[in-house]
Coordinates of C-alpha atoms in Angstrom, one line a residue:
Chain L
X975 CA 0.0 0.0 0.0
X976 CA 3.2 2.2 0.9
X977 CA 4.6 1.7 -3.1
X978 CA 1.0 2.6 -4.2
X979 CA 0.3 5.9 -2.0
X980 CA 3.9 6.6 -2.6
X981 CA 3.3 6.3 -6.7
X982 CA -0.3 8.1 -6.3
X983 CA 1.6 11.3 -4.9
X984 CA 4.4 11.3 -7.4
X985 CA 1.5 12.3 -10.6
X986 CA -1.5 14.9 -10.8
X987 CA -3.2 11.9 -12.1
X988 CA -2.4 8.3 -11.7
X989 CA -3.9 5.6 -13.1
X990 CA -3.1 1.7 -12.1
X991 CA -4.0 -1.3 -14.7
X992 CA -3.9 -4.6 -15.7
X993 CA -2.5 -5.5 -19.4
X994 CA -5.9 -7.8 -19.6
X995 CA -8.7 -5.0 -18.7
X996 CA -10.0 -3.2 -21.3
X997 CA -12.0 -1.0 -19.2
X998 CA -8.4 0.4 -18.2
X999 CA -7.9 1.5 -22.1
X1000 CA -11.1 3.5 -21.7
X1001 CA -10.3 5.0 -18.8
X1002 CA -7.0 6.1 -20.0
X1003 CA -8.5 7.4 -22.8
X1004 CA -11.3 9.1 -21.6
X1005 CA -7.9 11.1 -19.5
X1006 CA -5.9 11.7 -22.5
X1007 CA -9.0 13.3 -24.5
X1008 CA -9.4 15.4 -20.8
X1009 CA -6.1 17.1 -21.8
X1010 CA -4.8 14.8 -18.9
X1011 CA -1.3 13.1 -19.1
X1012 CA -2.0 10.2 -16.5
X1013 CA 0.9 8.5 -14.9
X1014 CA 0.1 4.8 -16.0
X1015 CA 0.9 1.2 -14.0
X1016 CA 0.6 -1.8 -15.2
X1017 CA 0.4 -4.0 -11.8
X1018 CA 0.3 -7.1 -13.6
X1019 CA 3.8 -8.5 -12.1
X1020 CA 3.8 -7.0 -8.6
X1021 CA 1.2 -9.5 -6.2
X1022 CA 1.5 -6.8 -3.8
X1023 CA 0.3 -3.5 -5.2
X1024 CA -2.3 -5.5 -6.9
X1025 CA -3.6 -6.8 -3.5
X1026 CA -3.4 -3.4 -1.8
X1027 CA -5.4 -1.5 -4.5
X1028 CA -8.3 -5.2 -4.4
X1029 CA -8.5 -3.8 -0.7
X1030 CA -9.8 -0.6 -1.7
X1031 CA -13.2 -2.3 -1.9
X1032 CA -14.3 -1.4 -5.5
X1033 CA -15.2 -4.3 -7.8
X1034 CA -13.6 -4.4 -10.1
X1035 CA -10.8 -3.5 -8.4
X1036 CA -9.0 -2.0 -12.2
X1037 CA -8.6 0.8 -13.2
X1038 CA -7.5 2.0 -10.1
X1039 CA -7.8 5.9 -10.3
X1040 CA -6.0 8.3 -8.0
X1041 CA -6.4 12.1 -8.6
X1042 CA -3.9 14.5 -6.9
X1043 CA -3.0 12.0 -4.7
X1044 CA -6.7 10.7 -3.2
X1045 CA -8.2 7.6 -4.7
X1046 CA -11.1 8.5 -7.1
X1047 CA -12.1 4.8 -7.9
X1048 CA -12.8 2.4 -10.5
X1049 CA -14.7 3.3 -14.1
X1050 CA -17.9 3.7 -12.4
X1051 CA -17.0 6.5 -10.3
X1052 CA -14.8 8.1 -12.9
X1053 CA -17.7 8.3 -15.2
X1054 CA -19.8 9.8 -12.3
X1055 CA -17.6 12.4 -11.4
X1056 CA -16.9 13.0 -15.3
X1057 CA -20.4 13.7 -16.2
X1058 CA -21.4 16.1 -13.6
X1059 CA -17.9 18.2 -13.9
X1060 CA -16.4 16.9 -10.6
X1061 CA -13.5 14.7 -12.5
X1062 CA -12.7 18.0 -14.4
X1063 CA -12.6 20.1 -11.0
X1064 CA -10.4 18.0 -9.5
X1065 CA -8.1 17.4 -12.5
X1066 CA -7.8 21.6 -12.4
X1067 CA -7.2 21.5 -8.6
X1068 CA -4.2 19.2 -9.4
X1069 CA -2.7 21.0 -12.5
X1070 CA -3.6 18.1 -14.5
X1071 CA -5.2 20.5 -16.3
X1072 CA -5.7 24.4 -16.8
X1073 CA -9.1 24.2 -18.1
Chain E
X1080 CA -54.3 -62.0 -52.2
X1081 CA -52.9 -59.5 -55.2
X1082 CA -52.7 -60.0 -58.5
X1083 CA -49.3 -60.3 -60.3
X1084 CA -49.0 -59.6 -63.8
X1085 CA -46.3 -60.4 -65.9
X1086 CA -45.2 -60.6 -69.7
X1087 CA -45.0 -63.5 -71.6
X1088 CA -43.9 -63.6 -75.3
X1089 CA -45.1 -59.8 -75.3
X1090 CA -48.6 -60.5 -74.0
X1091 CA -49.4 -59.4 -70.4
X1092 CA -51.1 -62.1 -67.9
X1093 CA -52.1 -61.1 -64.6
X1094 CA -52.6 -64.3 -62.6
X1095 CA -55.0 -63.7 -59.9
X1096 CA -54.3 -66.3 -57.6
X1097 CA -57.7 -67.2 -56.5
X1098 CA -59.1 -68.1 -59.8
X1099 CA -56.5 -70.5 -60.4
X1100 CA -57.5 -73.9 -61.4
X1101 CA -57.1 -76.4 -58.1
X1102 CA -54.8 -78.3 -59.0
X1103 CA -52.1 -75.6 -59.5
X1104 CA -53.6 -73.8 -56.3
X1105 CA -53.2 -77.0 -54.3
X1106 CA -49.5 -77.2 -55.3
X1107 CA -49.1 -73.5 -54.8
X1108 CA -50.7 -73.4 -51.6
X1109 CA -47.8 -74.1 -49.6
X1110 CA -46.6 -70.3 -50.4
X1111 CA -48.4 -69.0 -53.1
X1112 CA -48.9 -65.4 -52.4
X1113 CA -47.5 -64.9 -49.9
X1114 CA -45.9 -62.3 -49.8
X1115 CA -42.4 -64.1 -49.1
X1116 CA -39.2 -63.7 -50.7
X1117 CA -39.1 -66.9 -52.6
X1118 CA -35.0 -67.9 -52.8
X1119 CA -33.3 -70.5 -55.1
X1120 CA -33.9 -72.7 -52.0
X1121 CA -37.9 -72.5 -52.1
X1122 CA -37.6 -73.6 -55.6
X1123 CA -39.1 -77.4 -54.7
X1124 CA -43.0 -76.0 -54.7
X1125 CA -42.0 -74.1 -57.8
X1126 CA -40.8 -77.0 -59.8
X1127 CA -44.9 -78.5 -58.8
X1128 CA -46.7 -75.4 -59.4
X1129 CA -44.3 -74.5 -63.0
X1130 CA -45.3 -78.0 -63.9
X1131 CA -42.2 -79.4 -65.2
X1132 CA -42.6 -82.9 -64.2
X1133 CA -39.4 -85.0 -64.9
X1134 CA -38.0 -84.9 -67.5
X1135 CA -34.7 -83.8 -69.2
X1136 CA -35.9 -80.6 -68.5
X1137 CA -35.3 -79.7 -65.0
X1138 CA -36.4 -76.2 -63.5
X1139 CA -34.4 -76.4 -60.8
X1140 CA -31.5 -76.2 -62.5
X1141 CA -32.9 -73.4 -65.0
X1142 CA -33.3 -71.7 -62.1
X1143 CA -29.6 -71.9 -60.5
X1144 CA -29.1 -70.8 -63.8
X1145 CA -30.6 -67.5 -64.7
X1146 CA -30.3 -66.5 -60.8
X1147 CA -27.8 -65.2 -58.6
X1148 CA -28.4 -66.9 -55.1
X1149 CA -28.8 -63.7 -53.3
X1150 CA -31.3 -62.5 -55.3
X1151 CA -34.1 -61.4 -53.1
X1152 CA -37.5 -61.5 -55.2
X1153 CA -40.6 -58.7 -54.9
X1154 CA -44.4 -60.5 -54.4
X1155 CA -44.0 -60.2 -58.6
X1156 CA -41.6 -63.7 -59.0
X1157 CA -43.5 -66.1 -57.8
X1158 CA -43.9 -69.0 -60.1
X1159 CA -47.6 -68.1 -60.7
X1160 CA -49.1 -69.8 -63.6
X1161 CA -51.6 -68.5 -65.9
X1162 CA -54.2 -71.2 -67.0
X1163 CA -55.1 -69.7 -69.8
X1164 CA -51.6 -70.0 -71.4
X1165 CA -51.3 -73.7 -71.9
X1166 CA -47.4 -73.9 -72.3
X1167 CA -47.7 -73.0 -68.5
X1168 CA -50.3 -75.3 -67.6
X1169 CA -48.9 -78.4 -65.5
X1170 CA -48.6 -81.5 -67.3
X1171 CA -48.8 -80.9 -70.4
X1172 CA -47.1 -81.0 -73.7
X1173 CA -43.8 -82.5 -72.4
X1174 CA -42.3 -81.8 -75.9
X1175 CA -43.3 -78.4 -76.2
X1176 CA -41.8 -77.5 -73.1
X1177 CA -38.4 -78.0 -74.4
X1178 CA -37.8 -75.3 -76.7
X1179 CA -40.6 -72.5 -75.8
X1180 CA -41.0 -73.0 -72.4
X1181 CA -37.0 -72.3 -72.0
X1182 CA -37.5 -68.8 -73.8
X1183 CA -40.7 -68.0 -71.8
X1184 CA -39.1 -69.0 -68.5
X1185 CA -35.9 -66.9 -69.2
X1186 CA -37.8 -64.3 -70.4
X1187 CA -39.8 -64.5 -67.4
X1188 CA -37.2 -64.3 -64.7
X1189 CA -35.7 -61.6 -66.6
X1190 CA -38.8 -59.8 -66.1
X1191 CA -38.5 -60.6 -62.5
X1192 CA -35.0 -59.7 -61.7
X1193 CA -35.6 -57.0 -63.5
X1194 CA -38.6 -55.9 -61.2
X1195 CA -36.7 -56.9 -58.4
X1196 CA -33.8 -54.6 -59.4
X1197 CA -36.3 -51.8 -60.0
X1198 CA -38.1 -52.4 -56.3
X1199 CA -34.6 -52.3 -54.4
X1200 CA -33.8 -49.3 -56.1
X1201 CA -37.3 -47.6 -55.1
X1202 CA -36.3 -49.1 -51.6
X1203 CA -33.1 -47.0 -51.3
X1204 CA -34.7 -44.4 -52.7
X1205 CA -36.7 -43.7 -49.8
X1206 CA -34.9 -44.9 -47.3
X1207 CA -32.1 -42.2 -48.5
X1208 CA -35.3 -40.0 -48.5
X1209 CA -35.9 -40.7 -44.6
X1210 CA -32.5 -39.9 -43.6
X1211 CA -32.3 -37.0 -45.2
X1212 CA -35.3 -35.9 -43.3
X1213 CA -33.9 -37.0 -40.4
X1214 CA -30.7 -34.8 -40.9
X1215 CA -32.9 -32.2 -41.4
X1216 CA -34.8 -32.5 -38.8
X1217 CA -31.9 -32.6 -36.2
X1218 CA -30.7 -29.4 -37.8
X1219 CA -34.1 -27.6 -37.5
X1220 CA -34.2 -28.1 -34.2
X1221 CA -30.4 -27.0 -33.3
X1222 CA -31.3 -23.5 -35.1
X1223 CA -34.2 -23.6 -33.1
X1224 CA -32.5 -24.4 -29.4
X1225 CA -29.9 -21.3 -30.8
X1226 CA -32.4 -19.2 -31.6
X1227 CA -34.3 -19.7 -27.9
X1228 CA -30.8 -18.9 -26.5
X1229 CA -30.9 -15.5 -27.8
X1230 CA -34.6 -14.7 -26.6
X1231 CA -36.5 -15.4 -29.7
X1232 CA -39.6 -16.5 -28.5
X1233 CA -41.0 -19.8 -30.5
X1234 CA -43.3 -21.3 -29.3
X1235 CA -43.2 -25.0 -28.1
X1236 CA -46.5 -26.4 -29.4
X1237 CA -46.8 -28.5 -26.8
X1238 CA -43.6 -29.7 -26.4
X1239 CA -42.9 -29.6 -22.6
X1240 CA -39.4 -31.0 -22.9
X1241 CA -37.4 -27.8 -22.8
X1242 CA -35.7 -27.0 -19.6
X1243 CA -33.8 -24.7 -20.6
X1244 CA -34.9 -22.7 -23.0
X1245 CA -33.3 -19.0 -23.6
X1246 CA -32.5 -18.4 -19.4
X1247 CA -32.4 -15.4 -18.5
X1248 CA -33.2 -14.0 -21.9
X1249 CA -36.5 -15.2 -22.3
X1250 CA -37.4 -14.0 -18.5
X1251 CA -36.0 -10.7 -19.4
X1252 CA -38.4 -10.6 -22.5
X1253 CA -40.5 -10.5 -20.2
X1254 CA -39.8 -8.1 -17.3
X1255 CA -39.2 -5.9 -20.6
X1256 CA -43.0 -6.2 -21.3
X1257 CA -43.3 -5.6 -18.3
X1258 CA -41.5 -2.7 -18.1
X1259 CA -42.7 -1.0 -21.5
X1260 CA -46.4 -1.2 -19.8
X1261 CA -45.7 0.7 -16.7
X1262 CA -43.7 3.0 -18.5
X1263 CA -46.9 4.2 -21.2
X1264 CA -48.8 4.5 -17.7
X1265 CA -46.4 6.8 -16.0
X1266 CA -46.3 8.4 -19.5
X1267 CA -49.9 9.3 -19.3
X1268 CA -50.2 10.3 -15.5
X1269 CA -47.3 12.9 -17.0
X1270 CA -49.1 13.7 -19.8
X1271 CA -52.1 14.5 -18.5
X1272 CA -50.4 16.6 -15.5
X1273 CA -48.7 19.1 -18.3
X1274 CA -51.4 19.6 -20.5
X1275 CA -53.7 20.4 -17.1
X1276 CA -50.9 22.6 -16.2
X1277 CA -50.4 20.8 -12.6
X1278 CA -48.7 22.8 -9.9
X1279 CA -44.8 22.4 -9.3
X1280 CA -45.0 20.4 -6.6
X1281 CA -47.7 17.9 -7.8
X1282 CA -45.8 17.4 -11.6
X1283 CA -42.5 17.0 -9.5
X1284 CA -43.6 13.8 -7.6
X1285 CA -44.6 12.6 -10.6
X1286 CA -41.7 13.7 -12.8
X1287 CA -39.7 11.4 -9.3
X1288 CA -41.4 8.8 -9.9
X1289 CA -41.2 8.7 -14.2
X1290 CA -37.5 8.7 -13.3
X1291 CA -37.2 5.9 -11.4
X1292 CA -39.1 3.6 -13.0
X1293 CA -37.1 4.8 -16.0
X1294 CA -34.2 3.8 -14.7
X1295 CA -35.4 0.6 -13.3
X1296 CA -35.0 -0.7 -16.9
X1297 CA -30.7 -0.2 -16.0
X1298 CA -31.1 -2.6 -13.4
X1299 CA -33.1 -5.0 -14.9
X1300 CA -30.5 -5.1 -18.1
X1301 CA -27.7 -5.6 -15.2
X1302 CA -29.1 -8.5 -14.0
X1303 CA -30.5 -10.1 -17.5
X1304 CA -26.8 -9.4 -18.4
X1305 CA -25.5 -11.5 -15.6
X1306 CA -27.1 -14.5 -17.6
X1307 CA -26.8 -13.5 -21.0
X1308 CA -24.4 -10.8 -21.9
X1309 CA -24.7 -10.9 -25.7
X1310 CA -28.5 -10.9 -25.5
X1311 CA -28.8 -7.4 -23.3
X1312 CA -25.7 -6.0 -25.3
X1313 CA -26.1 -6.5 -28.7
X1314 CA -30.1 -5.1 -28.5
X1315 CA -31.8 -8.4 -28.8
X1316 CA -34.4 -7.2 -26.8
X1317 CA -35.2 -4.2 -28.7
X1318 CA -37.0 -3.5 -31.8
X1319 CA -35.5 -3.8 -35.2
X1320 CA -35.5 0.4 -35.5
X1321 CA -34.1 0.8 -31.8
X1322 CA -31.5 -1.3 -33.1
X1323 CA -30.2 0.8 -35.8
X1324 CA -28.9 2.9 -32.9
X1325 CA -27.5 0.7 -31.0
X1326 CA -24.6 1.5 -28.9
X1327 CA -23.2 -1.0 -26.1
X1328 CA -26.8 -2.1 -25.4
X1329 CA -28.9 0.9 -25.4
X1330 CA -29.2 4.2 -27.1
X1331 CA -26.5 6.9 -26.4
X1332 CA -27.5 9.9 -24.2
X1333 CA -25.5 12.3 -27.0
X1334 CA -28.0 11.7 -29.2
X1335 CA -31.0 11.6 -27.0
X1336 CA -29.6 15.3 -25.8
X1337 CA -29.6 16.8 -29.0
X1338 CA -33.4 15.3 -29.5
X1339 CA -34.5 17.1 -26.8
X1340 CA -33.2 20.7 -27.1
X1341 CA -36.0 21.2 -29.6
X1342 CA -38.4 19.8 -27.5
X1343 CA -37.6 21.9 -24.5
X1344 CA -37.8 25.4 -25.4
X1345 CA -37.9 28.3 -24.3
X1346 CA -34.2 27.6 -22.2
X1347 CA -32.5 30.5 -21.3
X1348 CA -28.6 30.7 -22.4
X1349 CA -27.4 29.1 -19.5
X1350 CA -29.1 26.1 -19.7
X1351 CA -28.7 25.2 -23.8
X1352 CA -24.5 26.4 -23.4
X1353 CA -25.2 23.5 -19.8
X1354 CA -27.0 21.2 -22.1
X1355 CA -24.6 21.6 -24.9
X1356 CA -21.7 20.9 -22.5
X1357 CA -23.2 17.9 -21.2
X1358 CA -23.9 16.6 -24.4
X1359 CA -20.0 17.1 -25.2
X1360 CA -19.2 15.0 -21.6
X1361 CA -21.4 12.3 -22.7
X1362 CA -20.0 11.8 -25.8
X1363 CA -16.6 12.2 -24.5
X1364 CA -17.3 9.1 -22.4
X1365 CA -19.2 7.5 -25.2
X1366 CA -16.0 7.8 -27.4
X1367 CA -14.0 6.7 -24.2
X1368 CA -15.9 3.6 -23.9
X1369 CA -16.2 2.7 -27.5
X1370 CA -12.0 2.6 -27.9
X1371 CA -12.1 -0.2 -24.9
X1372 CA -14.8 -1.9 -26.6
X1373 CA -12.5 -2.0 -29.9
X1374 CA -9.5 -2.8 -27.8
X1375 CA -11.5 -5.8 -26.0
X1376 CA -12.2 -7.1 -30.0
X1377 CA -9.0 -6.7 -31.0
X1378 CA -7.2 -8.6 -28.2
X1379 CA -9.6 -10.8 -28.1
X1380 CA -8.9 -11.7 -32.1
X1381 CA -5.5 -11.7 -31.2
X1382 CA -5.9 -14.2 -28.5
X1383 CA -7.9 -16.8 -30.6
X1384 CA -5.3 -16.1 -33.5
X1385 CA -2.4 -17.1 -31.5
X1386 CA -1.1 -20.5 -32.4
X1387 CA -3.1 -20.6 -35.5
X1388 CA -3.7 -22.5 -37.3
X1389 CA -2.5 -26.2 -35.9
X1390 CA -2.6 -27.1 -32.1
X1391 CA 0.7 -29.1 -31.6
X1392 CA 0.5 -32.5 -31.1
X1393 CA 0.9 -33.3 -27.2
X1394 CA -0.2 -31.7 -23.4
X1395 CA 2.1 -28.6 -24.4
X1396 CA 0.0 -28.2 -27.1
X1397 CA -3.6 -28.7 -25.5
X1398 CA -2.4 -26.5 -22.7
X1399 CA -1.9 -23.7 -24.9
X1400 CA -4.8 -24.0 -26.4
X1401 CA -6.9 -24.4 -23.0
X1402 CA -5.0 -21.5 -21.7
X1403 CA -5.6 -19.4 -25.1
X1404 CA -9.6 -20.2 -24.7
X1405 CA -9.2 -19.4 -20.9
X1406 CA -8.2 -15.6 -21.7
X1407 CA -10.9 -15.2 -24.4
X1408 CA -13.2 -16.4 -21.5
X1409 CA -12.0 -13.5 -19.7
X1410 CA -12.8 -11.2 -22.8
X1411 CA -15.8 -12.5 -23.2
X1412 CA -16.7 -11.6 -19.3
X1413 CA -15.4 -8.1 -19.5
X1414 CA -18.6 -6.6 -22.0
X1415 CA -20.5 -7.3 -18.4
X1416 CA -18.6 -4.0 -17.3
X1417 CA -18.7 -2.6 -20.4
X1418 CA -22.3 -3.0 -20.8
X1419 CA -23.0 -1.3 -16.8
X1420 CA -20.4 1.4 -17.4
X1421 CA -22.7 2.8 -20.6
X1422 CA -25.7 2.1 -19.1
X1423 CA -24.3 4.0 -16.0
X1424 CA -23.6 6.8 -18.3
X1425 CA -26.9 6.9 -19.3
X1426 CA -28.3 7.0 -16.0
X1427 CA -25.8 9.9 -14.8
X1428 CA -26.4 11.6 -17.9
X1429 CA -30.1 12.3 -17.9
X1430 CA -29.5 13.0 -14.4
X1431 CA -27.6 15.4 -15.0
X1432 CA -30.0 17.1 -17.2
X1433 CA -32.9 17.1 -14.5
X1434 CA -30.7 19.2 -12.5
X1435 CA -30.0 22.2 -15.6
X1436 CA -34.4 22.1 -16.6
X1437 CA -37.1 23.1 -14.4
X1438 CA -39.5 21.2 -13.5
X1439 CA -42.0 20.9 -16.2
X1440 CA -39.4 21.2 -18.5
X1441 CA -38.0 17.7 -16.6
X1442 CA -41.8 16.5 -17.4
X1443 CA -41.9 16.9 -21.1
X1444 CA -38.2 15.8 -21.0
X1445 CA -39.6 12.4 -20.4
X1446 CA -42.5 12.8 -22.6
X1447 CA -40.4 13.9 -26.0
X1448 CA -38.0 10.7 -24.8
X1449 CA -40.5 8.6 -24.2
X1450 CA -42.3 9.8 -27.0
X1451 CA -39.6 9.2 -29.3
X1452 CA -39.2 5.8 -28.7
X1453 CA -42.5 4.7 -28.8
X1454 CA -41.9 5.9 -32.7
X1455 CA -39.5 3.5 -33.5
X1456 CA -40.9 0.7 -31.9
X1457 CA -44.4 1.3 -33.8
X1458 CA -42.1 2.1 -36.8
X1459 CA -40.6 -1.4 -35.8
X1460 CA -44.0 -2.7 -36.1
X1461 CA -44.7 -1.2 -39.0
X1462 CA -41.4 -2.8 -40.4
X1463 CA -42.0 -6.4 -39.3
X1464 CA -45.7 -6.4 -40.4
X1465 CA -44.8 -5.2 -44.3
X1466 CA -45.9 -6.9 -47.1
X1467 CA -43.3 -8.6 -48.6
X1468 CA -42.7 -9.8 -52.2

């Protein structure tokens, strides 16, 4: 959890995957067409990060979204927060993005 | 018993058997008319009933002669004799038999191997018939269970044998049904609150209440879904014209947006330039969701094209194959998520829109949407009922 908070600090916008979901491709895209230049991870290889980020309670558990550092959540939430302006907000609040 | 005809020295008798005269009845009687194959080895009675008593001319051997063994003879070859032809008549004319009875008899049994050939080929002929039928059949039936399996209602005309038929499909059909009648009655309540210009408070329970049994149809696809993915996903529930607009199971809340601006004037600048951004969010996640989609086919193509086009002889190579179809399994399971995240979208999207329109604009909102695809289902209708040439 350490190597993952530690990561999630390090980028305005981090994003945490696994090479087999797809639903991580649209996420990432949906953030590249925001003007967003997420940090990506793919945690396919480390046992550990991909445990602490299953803790997290949202299933499922990829893509694991972290914005400015807090944990946003999977695809559902990011579409939530993207469709009532929220997602933008807080990408602006992290310099992200300037508008 | 039948009658048998035959031709003889290009006249055709037709024995009827019970107007023979006794004595050649009594000597046919043991299986005359039968019915029976008669074989080479039945040829004893024959040699009575032909009449060839003695003599240097000996049927039996004619017989071994002009016949293969296994020759398996039709009702037509029995050794019936016709009285009025006296060559056939028992007894008789010893002399006579030598040299005409010889041409008659071979004539004769070329007749009947000849109808014999002719029966077996009518024999296979049918039975080829039946098991093409057969095949048929079984294939008729395959379509059918396949068709079930993706909701298409046929109906079982009294078949009670299907367990199984279509899952959850066939219940979501249903629930659909269901669903489309409740909706046309909130739809009315609605209706009828606008045009009697309701108060605020009145049209907004109801507009509440529209709403969430509008988006009870989300949650029913979820769990139909959970049972049959392709069904909810690729629209088979919908009608044919909904279809044409298909996007990840459902229609996309971009387009519904630009639908209703028309429908909902007067708005006032802020709320078209709010509208006009939410319709750009929506289809930002629209677009979003549709490049997973087109990742999810192309991996999964790549997946089933690995190792193509021979599996390897051996446990190496079964277990690449097993583990190949094990990730296109996982695909497979993933247009679950893709399925909730855009009906999600949908949800959150006209959401969002309640929140930028007044009240009664929120009421005829619902109506123009509702409204709308009420048209292409009758237009569905419409479609499916068409004469055609």
């Amino acid at each position: 959890m350490d190597r993952v908070k530690d990561l999630a600090s390090k980028s305005a916008a981090v994003i945490f995957t696994k090479s087999t979901c797809c639903m991580c491709h649209s996420i990432k895209a949906l953030f590249y067409d925001l003007g967003a230049s997420p940090a990506v991870y793919e945690v396919d290889h480390d046992a550990d990060m991909e445990w602490a980020l299953r803790r997290l309670g949202r299933n499922p558990a990829f893509p694991a979204v972290f914005v400015g550092g807090k944990y946003v959540g999977s695809a559902k939430d990011v579409i939530s927060l993207h469709v009532d302006g929220t997602l933008k907000q807080k990408l602006i609040e992290a310099k992200a993005i300037w508008f | 018993m039948g009658s048998k005809s035959f031709k003889v020295a290009g006249k055709v008798y037709t024995s009827v058997a019970d107007s023979m005269p006794s004595f050649i009845a009594n000597s046919n009687g043991a299986e005359g008319n039968t019915g029976q194959s008669s074989r080479v080895s039945n040829v004893g009675p024959h040699e009575q009933s032909i009449g060839f008593r003695g003599g240097a001319y000996n049927s039996t051997s004619l017989i071994n002669q002009t016949m293969h063994p296994d020759l398996q003879f039709s009702s037509y070859e029995k050794f019936d004799v016709d009285p009025s032809n006296p060559f056939m008549a028992s007894g008789s004319n010893d002399k006579q038999k030598d040299k005409f009875p010889e041409q008659k008899t071979q004539r004769r049994l070329a007749q009947n191997r000849e109808a014999a050939r002719k029966s077996r080929l009518r024999k296979k002929a049918y039975v080829q018939q039946l098991e093409n039928s057969r095949l048929k059949l079984t294939q008729l039936e395959q379509e059918v269970q396949r068709a079930r399996k993706q909701g298409v209602v046929i109906s079982n005309t009294g078949d009670q044998s299907q367990p199984n038929s279509g899952n959850g499909s066939l219940a979501f059909v249903a629930e659909y049904s269901r669903w489309l009648e409740e909706q046309s009655k909130h739809t009315s309540e609605l209706r009828a609150a606008v045009t009697s210009h309701k108060s605020d408070s009145e049209l907004r329970s109801l507009v509440e209440n529209a709403t969430t049994h509008f988006n009870d149809i989300f949650r029913l696809k979820k769990i139909a879904a959970k049972a049959d993915v392709f069904h909810i996903i690729y629209g088979m529930w919908t009608s044919p014209a909904e279809r044409c607009f298909l996007w990840i199971g459902g229609f996309r809340s971009s387009e519904l947006l630009k639908l209703l601006v028309s429908h909902l004037e007067p708005l006032t600048e802020q709320q078209l330039a709010s509208i006009d951004h939410l319709q750009q969010t929506s289809l930002q996640a629209e677009e979003a969701l549709s490049q997973g989609m087109d990742a999810l086919q192309q991996s999964l193509a790549d997946t089933l094209a690995r190792d193509a086009p021979v599996v390897p002889p051996g446990s190496s190579g079964m277990a690449n194959y097993m583990g190949q179809m094990a990730m296109a399994m996982g695909k497979l399971g993933s247009l679950e998520n893709f399925l909730r995240q855009a009906d999600h979208l949908r949800e959150k999207t006209l959401q969002q829109l309640h929140t930028i329109l007044t009240t009664r604009q929120s009421a005829r909102a619902l109506l123009a949407i509702n409204d709308y695809f009420s048209r292409l289902r009758a237009l569905s209708t419409l479609w499916l009922a068409r004469p055609q040439e």
